[in-house]
Structures are given as structure tokens and as C-alpha cells.
mmCIF file of C-alpha atoms and ligand atoms in Angstrom:
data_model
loop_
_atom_site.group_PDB
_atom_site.id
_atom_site.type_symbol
_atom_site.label_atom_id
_atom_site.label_comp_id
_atom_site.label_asym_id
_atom_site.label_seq_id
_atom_site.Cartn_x
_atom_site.Cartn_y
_atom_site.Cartn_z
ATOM 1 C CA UNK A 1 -8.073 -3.238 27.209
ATOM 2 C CA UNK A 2 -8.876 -2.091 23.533
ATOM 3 C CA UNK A 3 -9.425 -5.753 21.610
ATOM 4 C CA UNK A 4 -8.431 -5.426 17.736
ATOM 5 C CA UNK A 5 -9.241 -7.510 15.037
ATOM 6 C CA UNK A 6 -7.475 -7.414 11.846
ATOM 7 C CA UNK A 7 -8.399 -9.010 8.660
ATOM 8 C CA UNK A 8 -5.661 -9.646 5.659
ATOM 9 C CA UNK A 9 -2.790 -10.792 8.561
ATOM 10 C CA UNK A 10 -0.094 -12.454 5.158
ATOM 11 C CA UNK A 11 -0.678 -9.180 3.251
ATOM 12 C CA UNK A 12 1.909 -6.800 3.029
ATOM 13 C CA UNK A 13 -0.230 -4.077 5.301
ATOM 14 C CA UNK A 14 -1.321 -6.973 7.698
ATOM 15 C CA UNK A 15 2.170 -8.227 8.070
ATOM 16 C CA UNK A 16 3.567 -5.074 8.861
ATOM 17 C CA UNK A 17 0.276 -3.976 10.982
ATOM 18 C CA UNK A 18 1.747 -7.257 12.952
ATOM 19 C CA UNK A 19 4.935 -6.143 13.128
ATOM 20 C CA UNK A 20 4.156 -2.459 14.548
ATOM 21 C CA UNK A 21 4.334 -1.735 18.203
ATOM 22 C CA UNK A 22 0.882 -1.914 19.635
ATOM 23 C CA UNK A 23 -0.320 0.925 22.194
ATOM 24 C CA UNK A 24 -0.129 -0.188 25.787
ATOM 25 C CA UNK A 25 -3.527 -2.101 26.379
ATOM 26 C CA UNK A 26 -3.852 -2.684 23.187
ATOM 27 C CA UNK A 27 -4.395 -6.405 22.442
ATOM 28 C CA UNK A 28 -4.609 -7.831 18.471
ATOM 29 C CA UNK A 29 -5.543 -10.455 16.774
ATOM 30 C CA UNK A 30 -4.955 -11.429 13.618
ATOM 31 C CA UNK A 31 -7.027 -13.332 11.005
ATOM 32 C CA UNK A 32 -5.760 -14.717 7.815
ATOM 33 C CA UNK A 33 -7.544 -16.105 4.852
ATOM 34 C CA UNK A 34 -7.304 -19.816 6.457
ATOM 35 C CA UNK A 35 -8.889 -19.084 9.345
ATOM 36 C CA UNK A 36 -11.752 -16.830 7.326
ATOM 37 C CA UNK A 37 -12.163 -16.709 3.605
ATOM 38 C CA UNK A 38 -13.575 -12.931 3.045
ATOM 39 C CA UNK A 39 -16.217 -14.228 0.092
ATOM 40 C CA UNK A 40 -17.769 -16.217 2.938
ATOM 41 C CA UNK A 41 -20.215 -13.520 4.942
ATOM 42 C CA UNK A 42 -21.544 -15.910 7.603
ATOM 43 C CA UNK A 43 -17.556 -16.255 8.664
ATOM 44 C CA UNK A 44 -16.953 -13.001 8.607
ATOM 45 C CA UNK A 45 -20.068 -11.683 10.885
ATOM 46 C CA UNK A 46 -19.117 -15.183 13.301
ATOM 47 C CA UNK A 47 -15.283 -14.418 13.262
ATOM 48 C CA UNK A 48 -16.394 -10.420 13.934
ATOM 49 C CA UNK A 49 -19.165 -11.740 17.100
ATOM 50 C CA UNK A 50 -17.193 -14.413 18.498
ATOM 51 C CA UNK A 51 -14.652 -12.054 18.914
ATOM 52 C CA UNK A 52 -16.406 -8.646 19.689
ATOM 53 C CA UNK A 53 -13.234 -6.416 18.923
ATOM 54 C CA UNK A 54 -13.873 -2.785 20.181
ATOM 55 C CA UNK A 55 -11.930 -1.983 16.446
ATOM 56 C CA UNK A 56 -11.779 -4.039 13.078
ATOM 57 C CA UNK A 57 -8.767 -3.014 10.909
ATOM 58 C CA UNK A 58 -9.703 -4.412 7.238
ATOM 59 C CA UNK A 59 -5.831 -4.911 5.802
ATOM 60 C CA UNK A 60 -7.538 -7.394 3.373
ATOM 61 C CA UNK A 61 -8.658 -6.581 -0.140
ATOM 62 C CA UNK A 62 -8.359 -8.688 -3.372
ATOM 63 C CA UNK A 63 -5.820 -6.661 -5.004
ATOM 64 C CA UNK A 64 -4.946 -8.296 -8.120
ATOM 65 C CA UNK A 65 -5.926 -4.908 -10.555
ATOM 66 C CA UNK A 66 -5.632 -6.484 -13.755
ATOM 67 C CA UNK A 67 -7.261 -9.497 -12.749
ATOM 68 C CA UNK A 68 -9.965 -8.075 -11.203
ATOM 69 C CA UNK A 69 -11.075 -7.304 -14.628
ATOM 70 C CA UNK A 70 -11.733 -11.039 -15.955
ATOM 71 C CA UNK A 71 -12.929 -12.418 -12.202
ATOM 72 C CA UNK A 72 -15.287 -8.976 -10.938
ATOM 73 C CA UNK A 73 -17.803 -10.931 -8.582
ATOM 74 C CA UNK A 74 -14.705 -11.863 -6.345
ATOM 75 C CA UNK A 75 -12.967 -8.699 -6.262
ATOM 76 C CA UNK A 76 -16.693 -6.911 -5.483
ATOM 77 C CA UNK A 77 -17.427 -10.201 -2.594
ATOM 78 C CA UNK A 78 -14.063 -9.225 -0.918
ATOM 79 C CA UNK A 79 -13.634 -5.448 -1.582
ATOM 80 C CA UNK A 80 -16.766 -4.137 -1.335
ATOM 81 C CA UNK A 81 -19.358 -7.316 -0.150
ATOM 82 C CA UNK A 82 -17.175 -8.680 2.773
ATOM 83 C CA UNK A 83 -16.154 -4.840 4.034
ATOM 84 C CA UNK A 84 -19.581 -3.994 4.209
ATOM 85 C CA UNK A 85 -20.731 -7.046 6.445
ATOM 86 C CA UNK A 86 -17.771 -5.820 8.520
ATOM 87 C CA UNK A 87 -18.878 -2.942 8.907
ATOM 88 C CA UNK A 88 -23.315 -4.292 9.729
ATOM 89 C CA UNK A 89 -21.752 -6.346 12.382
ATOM 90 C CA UNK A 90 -19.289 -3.821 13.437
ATOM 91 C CA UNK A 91 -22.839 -1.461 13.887
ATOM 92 C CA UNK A 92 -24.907 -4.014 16.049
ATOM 93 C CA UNK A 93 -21.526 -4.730 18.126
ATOM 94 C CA UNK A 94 -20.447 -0.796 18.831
ATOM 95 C CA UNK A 95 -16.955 -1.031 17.309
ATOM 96 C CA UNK A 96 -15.366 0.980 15.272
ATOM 97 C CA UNK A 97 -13.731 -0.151 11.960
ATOM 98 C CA UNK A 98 -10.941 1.023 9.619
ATOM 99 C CA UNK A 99 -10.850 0.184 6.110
ATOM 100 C CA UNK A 100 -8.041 0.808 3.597
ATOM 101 C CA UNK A 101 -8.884 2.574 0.604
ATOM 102 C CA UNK A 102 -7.394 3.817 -2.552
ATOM 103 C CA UNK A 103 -6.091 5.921 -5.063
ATOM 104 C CA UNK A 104 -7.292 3.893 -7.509
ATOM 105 C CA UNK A 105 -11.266 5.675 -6.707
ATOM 106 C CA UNK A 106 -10.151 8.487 -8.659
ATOM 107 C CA UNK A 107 -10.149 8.952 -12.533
ATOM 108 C CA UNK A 108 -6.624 10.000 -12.017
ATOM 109 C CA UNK A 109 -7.141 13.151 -14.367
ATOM 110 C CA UNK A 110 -7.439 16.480 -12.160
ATOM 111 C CA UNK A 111 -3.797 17.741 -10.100
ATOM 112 C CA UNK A 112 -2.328 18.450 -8.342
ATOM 113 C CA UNK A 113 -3.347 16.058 -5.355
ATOM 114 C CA UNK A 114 -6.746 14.863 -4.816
ATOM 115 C CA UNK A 115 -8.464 15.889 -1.653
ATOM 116 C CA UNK A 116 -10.825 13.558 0.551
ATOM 117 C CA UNK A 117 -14.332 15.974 -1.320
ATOM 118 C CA UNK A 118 -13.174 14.879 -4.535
ATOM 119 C CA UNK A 119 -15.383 13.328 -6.585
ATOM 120 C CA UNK A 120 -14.675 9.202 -6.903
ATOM 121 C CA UNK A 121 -14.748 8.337 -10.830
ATOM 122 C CA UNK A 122 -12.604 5.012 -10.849
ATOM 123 C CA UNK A 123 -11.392 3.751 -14.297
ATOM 124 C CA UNK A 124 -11.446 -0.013 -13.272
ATOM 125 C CA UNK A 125 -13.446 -3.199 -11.708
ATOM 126 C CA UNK A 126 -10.929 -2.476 -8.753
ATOM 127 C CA UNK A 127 -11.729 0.961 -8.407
ATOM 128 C CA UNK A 128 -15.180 0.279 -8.525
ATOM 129 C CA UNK A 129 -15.189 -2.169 -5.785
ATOM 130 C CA UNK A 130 -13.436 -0.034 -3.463
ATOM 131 C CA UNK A 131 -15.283 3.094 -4.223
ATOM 132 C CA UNK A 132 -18.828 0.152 -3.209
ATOM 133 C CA UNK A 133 -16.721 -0.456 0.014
ATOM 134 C CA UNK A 134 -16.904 3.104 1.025
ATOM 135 C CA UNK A 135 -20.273 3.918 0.371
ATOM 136 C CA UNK A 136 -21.937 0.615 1.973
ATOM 137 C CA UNK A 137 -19.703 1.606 5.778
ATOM 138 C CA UNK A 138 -20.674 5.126 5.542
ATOM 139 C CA UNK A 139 -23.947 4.001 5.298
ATOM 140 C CA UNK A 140 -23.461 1.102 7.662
ATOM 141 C CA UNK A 141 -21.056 2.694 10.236
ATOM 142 C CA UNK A 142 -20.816 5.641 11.805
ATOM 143 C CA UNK A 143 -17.600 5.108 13.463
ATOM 144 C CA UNK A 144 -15.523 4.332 10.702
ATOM 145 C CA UNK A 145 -11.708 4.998 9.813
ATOM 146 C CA UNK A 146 -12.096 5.331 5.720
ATOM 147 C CA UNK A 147 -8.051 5.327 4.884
ATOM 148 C CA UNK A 148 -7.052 6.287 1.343
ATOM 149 C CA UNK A 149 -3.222 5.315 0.256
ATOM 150 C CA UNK A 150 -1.068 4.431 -2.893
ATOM 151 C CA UNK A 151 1.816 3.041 -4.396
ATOM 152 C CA UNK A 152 2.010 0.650 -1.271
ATOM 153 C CA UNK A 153 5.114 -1.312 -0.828
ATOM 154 C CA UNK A 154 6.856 -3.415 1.312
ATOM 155 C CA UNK A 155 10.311 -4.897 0.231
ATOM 156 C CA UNK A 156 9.414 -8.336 1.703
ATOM 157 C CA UNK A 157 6.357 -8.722 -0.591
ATOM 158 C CA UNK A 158 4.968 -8.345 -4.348
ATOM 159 C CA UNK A 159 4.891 -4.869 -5.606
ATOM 160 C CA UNK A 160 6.587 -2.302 -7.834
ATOM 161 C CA UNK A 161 9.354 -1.942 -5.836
ATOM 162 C CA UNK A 162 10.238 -5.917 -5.732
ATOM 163 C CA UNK A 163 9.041 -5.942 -9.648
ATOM 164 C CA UNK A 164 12.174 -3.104 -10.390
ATOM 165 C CA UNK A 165 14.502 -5.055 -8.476
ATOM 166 C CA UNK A 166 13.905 -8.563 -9.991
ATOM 167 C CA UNK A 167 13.688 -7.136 -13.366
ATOM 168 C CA UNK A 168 16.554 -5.351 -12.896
ATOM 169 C CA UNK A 169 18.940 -8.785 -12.160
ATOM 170 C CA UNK A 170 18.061 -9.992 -15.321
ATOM 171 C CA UNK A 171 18.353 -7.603 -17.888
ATOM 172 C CA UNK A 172 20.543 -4.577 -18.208
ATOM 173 C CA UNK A 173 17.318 -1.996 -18.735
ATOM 174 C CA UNK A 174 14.270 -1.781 -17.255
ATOM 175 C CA UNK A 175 10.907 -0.127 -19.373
ATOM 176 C CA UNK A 176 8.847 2.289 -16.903
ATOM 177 C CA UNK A 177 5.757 4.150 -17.352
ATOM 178 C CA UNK A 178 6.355 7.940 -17.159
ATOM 179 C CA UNK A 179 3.038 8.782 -17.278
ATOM 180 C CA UNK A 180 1.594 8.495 -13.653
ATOM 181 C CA UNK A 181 2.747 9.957 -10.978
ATOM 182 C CA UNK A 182 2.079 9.283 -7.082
ATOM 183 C CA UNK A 183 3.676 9.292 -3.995
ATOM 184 C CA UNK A 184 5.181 5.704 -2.795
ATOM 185 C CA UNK A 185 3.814 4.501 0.393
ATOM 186 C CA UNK A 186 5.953 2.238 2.824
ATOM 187 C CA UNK A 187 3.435 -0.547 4.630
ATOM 188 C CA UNK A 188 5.488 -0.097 7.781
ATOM 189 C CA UNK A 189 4.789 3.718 7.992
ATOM 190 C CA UNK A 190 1.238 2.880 7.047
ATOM 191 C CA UNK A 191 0.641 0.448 9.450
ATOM 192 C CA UNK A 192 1.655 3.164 11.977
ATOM 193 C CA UNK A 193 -0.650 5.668 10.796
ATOM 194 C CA UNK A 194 -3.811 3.553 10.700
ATOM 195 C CA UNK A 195 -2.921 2.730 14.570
ATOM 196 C CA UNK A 196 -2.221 6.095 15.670
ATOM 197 C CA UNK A 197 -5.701 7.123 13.544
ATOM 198 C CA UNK A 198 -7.702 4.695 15.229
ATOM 199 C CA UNK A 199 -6.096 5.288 18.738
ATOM 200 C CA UNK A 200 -6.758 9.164 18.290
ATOM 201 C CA UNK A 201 -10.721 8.416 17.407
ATOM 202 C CA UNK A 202 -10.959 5.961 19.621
ATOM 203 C CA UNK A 203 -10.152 7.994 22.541
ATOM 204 C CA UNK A 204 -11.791 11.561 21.281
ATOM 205 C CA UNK A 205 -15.002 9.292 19.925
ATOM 206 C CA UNK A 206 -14.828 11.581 17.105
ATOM 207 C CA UNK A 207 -13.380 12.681 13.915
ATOM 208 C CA UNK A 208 -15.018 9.415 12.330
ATOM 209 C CA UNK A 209 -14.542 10.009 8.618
ATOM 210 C CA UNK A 210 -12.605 9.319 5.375
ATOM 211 C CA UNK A 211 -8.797 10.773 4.913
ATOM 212 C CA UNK A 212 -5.774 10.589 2.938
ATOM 213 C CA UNK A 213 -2.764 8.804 4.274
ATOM 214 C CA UNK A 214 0.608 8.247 2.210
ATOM 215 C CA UNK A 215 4.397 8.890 2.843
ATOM 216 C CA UNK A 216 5.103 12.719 2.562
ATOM 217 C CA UNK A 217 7.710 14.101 0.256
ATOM 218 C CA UNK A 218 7.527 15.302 -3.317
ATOM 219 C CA UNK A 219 5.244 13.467 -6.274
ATOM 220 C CA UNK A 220 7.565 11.390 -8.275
ATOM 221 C CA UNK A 221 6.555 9.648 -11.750
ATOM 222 C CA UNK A 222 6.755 5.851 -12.227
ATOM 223 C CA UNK A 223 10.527 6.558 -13.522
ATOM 224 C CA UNK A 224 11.238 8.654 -10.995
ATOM 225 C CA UNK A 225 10.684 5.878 -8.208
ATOM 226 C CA UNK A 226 12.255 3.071 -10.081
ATOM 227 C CA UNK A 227 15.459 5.211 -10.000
ATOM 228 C CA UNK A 228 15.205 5.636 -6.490
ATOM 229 C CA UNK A 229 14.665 2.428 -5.770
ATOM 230 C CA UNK A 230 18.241 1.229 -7.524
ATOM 231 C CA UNK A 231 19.854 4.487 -6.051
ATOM 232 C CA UNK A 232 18.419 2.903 -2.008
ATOM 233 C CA UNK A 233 19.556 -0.459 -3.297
ATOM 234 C CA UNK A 234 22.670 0.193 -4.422
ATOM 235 C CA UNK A 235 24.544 -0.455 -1.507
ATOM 236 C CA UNK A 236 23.655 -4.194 -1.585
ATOM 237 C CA UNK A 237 22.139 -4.700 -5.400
ATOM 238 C CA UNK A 238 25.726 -4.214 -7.390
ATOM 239 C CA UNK A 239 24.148 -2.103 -10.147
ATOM 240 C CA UNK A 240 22.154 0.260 -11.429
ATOM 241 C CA UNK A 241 19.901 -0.529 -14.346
ATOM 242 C CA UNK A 242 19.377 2.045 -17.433
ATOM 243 C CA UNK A 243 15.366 3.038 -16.814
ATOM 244 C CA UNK A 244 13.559 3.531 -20.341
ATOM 245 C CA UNK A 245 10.573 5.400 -19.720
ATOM 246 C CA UNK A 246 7.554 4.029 -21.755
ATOM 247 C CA UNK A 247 4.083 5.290 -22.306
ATOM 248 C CA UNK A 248 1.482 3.906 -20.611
ATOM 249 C CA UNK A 249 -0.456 3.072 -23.963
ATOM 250 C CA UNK A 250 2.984 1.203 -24.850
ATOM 251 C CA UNK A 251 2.440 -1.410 -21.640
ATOM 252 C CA UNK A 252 -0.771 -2.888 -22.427
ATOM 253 C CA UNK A 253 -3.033 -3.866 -19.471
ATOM 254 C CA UNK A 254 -6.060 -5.637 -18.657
ATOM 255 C CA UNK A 255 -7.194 -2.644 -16.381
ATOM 256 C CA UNK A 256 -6.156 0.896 -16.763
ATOM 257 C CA UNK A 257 -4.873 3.057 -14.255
ATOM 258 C CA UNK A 258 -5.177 6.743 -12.776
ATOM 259 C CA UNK A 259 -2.325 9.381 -13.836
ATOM 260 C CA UNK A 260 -2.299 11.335 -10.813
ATOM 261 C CA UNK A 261 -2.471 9.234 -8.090
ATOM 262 C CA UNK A 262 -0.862 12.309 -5.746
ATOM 263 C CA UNK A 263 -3.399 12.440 -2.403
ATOM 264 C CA UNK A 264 -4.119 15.391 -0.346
ATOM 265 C CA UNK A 265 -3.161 14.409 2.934
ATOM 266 C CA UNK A 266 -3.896 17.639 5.185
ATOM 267 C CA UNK A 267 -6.608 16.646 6.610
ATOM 268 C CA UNK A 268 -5.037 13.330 8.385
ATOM 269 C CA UNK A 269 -2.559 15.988 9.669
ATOM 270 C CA UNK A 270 -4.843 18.503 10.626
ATOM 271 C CA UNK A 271 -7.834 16.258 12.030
ATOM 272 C CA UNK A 272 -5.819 13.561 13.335
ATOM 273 C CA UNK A 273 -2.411 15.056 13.714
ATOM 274 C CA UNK A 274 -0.905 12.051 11.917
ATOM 275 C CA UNK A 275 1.495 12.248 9.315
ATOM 276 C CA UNK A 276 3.772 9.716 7.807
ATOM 277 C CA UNK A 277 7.982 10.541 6.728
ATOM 278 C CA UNK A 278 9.054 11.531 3.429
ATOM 279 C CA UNK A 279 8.830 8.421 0.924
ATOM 280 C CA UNK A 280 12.188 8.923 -0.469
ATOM 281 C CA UNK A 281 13.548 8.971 3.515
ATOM 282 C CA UNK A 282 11.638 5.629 4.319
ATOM 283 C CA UNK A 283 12.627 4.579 0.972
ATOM 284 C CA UNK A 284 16.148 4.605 1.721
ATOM 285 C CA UNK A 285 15.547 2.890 4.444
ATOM 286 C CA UNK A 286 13.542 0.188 3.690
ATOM 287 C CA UNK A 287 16.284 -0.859 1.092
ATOM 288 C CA UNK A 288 19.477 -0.185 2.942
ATOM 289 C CA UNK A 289 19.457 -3.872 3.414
ATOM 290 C CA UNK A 290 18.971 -6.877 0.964
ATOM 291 C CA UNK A 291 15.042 -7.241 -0.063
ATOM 292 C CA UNK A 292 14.315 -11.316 0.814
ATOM 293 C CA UNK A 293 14.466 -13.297 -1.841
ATOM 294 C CA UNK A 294 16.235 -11.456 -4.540
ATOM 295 C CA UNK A 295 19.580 -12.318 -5.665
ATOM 296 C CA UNK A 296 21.245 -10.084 -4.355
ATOM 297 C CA UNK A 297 25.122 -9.724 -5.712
ATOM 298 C CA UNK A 298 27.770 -7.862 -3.723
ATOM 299 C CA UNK A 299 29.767 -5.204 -5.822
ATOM 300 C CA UNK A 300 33.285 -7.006 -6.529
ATOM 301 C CA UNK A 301 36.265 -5.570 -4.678
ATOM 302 C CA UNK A 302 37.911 -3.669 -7.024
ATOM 303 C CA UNK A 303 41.356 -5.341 -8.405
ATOM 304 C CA UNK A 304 44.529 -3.569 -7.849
ATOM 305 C CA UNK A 305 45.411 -2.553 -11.315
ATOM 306 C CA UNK A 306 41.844 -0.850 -11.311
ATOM 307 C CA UNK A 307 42.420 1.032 -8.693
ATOM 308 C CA UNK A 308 45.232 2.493 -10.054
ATOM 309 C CA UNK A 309 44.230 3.044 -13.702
ATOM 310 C CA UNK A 310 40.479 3.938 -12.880
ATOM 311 C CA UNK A 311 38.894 6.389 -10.397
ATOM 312 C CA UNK A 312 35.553 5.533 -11.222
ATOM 313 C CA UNK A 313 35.317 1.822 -11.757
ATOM 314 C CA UNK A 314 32.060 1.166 -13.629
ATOM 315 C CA UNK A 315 28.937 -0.118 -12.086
ATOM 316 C CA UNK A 316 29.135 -4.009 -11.757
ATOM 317 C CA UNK A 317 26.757 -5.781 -13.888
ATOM 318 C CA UNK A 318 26.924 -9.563 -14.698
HETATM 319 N N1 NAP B 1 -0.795 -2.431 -2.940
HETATM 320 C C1 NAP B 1 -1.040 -1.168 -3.268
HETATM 321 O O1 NAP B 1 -0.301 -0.531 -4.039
HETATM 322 C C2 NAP B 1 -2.235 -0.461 -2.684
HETATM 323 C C3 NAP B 1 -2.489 0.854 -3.075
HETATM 324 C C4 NAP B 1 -3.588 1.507 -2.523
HETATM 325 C C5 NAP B 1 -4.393 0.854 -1.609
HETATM 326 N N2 NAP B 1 -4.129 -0.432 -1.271
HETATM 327 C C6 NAP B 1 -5.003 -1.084 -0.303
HETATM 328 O O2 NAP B 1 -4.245 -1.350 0.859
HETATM 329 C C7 NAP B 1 -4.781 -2.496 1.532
HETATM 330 C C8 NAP B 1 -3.670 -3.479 1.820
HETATM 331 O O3 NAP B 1 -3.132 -3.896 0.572
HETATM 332 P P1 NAP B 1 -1.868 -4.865 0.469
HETATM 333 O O4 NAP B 1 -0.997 -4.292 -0.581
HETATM 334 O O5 NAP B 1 -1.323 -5.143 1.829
HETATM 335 O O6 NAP B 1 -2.571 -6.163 -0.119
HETATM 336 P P2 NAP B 1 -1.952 -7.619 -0.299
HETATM 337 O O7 NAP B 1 -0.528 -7.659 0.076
HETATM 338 O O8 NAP B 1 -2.372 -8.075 -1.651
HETATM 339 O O9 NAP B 1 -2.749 -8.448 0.802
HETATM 340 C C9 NAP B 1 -4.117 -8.637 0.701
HETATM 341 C C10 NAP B 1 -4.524 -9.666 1.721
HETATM 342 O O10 NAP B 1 -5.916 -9.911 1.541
HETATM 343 C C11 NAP B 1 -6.108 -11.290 1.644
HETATM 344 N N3 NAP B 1 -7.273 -11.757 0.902
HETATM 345 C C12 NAP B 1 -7.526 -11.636 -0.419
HETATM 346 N N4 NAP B 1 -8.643 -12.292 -0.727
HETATM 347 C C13 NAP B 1 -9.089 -12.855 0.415
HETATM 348 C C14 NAP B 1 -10.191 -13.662 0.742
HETATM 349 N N5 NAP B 1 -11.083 -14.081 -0.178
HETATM 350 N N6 NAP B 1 -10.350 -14.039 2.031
HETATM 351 C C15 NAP B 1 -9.468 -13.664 2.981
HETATM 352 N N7 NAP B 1 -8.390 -12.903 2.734
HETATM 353 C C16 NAP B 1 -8.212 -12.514 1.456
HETATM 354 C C17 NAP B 1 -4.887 -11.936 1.060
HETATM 355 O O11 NAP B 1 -4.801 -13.239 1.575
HETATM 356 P P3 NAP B 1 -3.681 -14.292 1.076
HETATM 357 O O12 NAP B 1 -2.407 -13.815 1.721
HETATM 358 O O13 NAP B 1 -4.169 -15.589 1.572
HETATM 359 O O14 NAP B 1 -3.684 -14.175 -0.428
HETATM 360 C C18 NAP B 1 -3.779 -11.015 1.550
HETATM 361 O O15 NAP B 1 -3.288 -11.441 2.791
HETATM 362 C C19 NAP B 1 -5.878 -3.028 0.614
HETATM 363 O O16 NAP B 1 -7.126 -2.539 1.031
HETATM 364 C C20 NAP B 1 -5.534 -2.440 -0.731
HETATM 365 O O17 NAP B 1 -6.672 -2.326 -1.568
HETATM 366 C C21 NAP B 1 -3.066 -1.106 -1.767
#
């Protein structure tokens, strides 16, 4: 039996680490901020050695970027603070750990992917923190999973993907940055990778290290994806929003971001033989039914005169 304890169970990773199929013997639990507030060390190392998991899998992270700016001593506590206790009683337990990581460790300014050697120059508090995370478990724990993704999304949860959509059912255009580009990351597909990481490490006690994990296919710019998202939609969402593509400098933010947020993921593929679909595939996908909780508005049945007079009836829009 390989016991697994996951932090961050209502995130979008955790929920969708939840909802993965486990490998035979495997047994999970889940841990959610209710049961263990990640500021609070003592809980963490007596959640950690009451349990004594043979694998931690950190899904949590305080991962409010802009906010992290104006509240920094509880984005370090849980992103780089509450990791590393992890990861000290991890070491005096023997198990292994994997924490997620992110894009968001690089200055965003070299292409055309960053590779695992790179160096780590983050341009925010959030970057920071996650860049402190990495350095106190390498020096805390051998046996470590150090997972780098981006643009993560799940349709049931907040992120860009949800932002287009909602945006989109209220107004007829939508303003995207076209200045950084990345490649979009389903949490499903992730959550399958960090399991099939851990179970390869696990069993060859080896290739212990820090890698790059993200849906394949080709980079795409912030416009790029928001188009894709209406085109996976459209099915179900009833239109198709005109996509303004704004500068970067023109959406003013607390924290700023990387450009090229494109990651190198050979080495997952190569060391671990794990790789995860194209993004625009999963993408697809994901959407082909309604995202929860937006309004979503069937496309009308066209009238009879319409179908007559017009061939290509325009795109619905209320
Ligand atoms: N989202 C992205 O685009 C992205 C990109 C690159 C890397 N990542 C990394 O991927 C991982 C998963 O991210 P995600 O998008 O799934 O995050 P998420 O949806 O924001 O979920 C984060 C989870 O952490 C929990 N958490 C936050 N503060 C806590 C605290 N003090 N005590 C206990 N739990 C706490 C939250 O609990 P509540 O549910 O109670 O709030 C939530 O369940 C993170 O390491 C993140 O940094 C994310």
C-alpha cells in the first residue's frame, strides 16, 4: 500500500488530483484548509506524522498574484514557509514529496521555452515565494518531485479561462493581453502527470529532481487562448466575442508578470517518460460541455424565413 497525502484538496489541482484514478494500492487522503491551515507549522508537521504518508503531494499554494503583493508574509508562510516544513518532516519520516511550481520563477524575458537549468529571476512577491519553496526542499529533501506548470485551468474553478467566458456574457468584446505567451495547462491532465511522476520515482527510487510539466502543443499568446476558448465553447456558449488585444502596460496590475511563460518540458518526457496532450486537444475538451456556473445560453433555432434568406445566420448575441 503506497499512503498519499495531499494538501490544497478545494483547489482546482487538488480537486482534480481527487478526481484522477489512483494506481492500484494506492490509497489518498486529502486535506483541506479546514482540517489544516498551511500558515500554521505545528499542524502541518502533526497532520504530516499522524499520518506518515510514504508521498506528500503539495496542491496548495496561496495563489492570489496580485494580492500577494499588499499581504507578502502570507503568501511566503504558505508558499515557501509551510512547503518547507513539509518537506523537514517529510525528511525525518522517509517520504517523498511533490510540490507544484511555476512559471511565474522566471523573469519571463529569454525564448523560446525555459528549461529546468534556467536561471530563476521572478518579477513578483509570488514568484519569489515559490522560487523560497524550491530552494528550502532541495535543501530539506532529497526525494522530492519539484513540478513546474502554467496557465493552469480548470473550467469548474477561477481562472483565465472562466474570466473569458464570464466576461464574454456580458459585453460584446473582451480586452486581452497580447503580450505573453504560454502554453495553457488543463488541472485534469496535470493531476495525471504529477501521479504518474511520483509513481515512476517511487518505484525506480530515483530521478528525484525538478521538471517541467504543461499540456503539449504550440505556444499561444493571451489572445490566442481566449479565442480558443470561445471557438471550444461555442457549441454550448451561443457566441463568440470580438477579442481586442491590449498591451500589458494598458491593464494595470498590482504584480507584473513574465512574457514567456513557454516551459521546456523534455526532460519530464525523457526522465520520467511522462507527457501531457496537446492544450488545444484537452482544451476542446474540457469545454465541449457547459462550464458550472456560467450562464450558459443555447444558440436559438434558426426561424424559417432565415433559413431561407440566410446561409450564414449571424452569431447569437443578446
Ligand atoms: N493557477 C495557475 O495558473 C498556476 C500556474 C502555475 C503554477 N500553479 C501552481 O499550481 C498549484 C495548484 O494551483 P491551483 O491553481 O490549483 O490553486 P488554487 O485553485 O488557488 O488552490 C489553492 C488551494 O490552496 C489552499 N490554500 C491557500 N492558502 C491556504 C492556507 N493558508 N491553508 C491551507 N490551504 C490553503 C486553498 O484553500 P481554500 O480552497 O480554502 O482557499 C486552495 O484549496 C499551486 O502550487 C500553484 O502555485 C498555478
Amino acid at each position: 500500500m503506497t499512503k498519499v497525502l495531499i494538501f490544497g484538496a478545494r483547489g482546482q489541482l487538488g480537486r482534480a488530483l481527487k478526481a484522477n484514478a489512483w494506481p492500484r494500492g494506492w490509497v489518498p487522503t486529502f486535506v483541506h484548509r479546514g482540517q489544516c491551515d498551511l500558515t500554521d507549522f505545528a499542524a502541518i508537521r502533526a497532520v504530516i506524522w499522524g499520518h506518515k504518508p510514504d508521498l506528500i503531494i503539495n496542491a496548495a499554494a496561496y495563489t492570489a498574484v496580485d494580492k500577494a503583493e499588499s499581504e507578502p508574509d502570507v503568501a511566503w508562510a504558505v508558499n515557501a514557509l509551510a512547503p518547507a516544513a513539509m518537506a523537514e518532516a517529510a525528511a525525518a519520516i522517509g517520504t517523498a514529496l511533490v510540490q507544484v511550481s511555476s512559471d511565474y520563477v522566471f523573469s519571463g524575458s529569454l525564448g523560446p521555452a525555459w528549461t529546468e537549468d534556467d536561471i530563476t529571476r521572478p518579477l513578483n512577491i509570488y514568484g519569489k515565494t515559490k522560487v523560497a519553496c524550491e530552494l528550502a526542499i532541495r535543501a530539506a529533501l532529497p526525494r522530492h518531485l519539484i513540478v513546474r506548470t502554467a496557465w493552469l485551468y480548470d473550467p469548474s474553478a477561477e481562472n483565465f479561462v472562466v474570466a473569458m467566458l464570464r466576461q464574454g456574457l456580458s459585453s460584446a468584446r473582451v480586452s486581452v493581453v497580447n503580450d505573453q505567451f504560454g502554453r495553457p495547462t488543463a488541472a485534469s491532465n496535470l493531476a495525471w502527470g504529477l501521479i504518474r511522476a511520483a509513481k515512476v520515482a517511487l518505484a525506480a527510487d530515483d530521478h528525484w529532481g525538478t521538471y517541467h510539466l504543461t499540456n503539449e502543443g504550440p505556444a499561444v499568446m493571451r489572445t490566442g487562448f481566449a479565442e480558443a476558448i470561445f471557438k471550444a465553447a461555442a457549441g454550448w456558449y451561443g457566441r463568440i466575442p470580438a477579442i481586442e488585444p491590449i498591451s500589458s502596460s494598458n491593464y494595470p496590475s498590482a504584480a507584473l508578470r513574465p512574457a514567456n511563460s513557454v516551459l521546456d518540458t523534455t526532460k519530464a518526457k525523457a526522465a520520467l517518460g511522462v507527457s501531457l496532450p496537446s492544450w488545444e486537444d484537452t482544451l476542446r475538451l474540457s469545454l465541449a460541455r457547459p462550464a458550472p456556473g456560467l450562464n450558459a445560453r443555447p444558440i436559438p433555432a434558426l426561424p424559417p424565413f432565415a433559413r431561407i434568406f440566410s446561409s450564414r445566420w449571424p452569431v447569437y448575441a443578446a
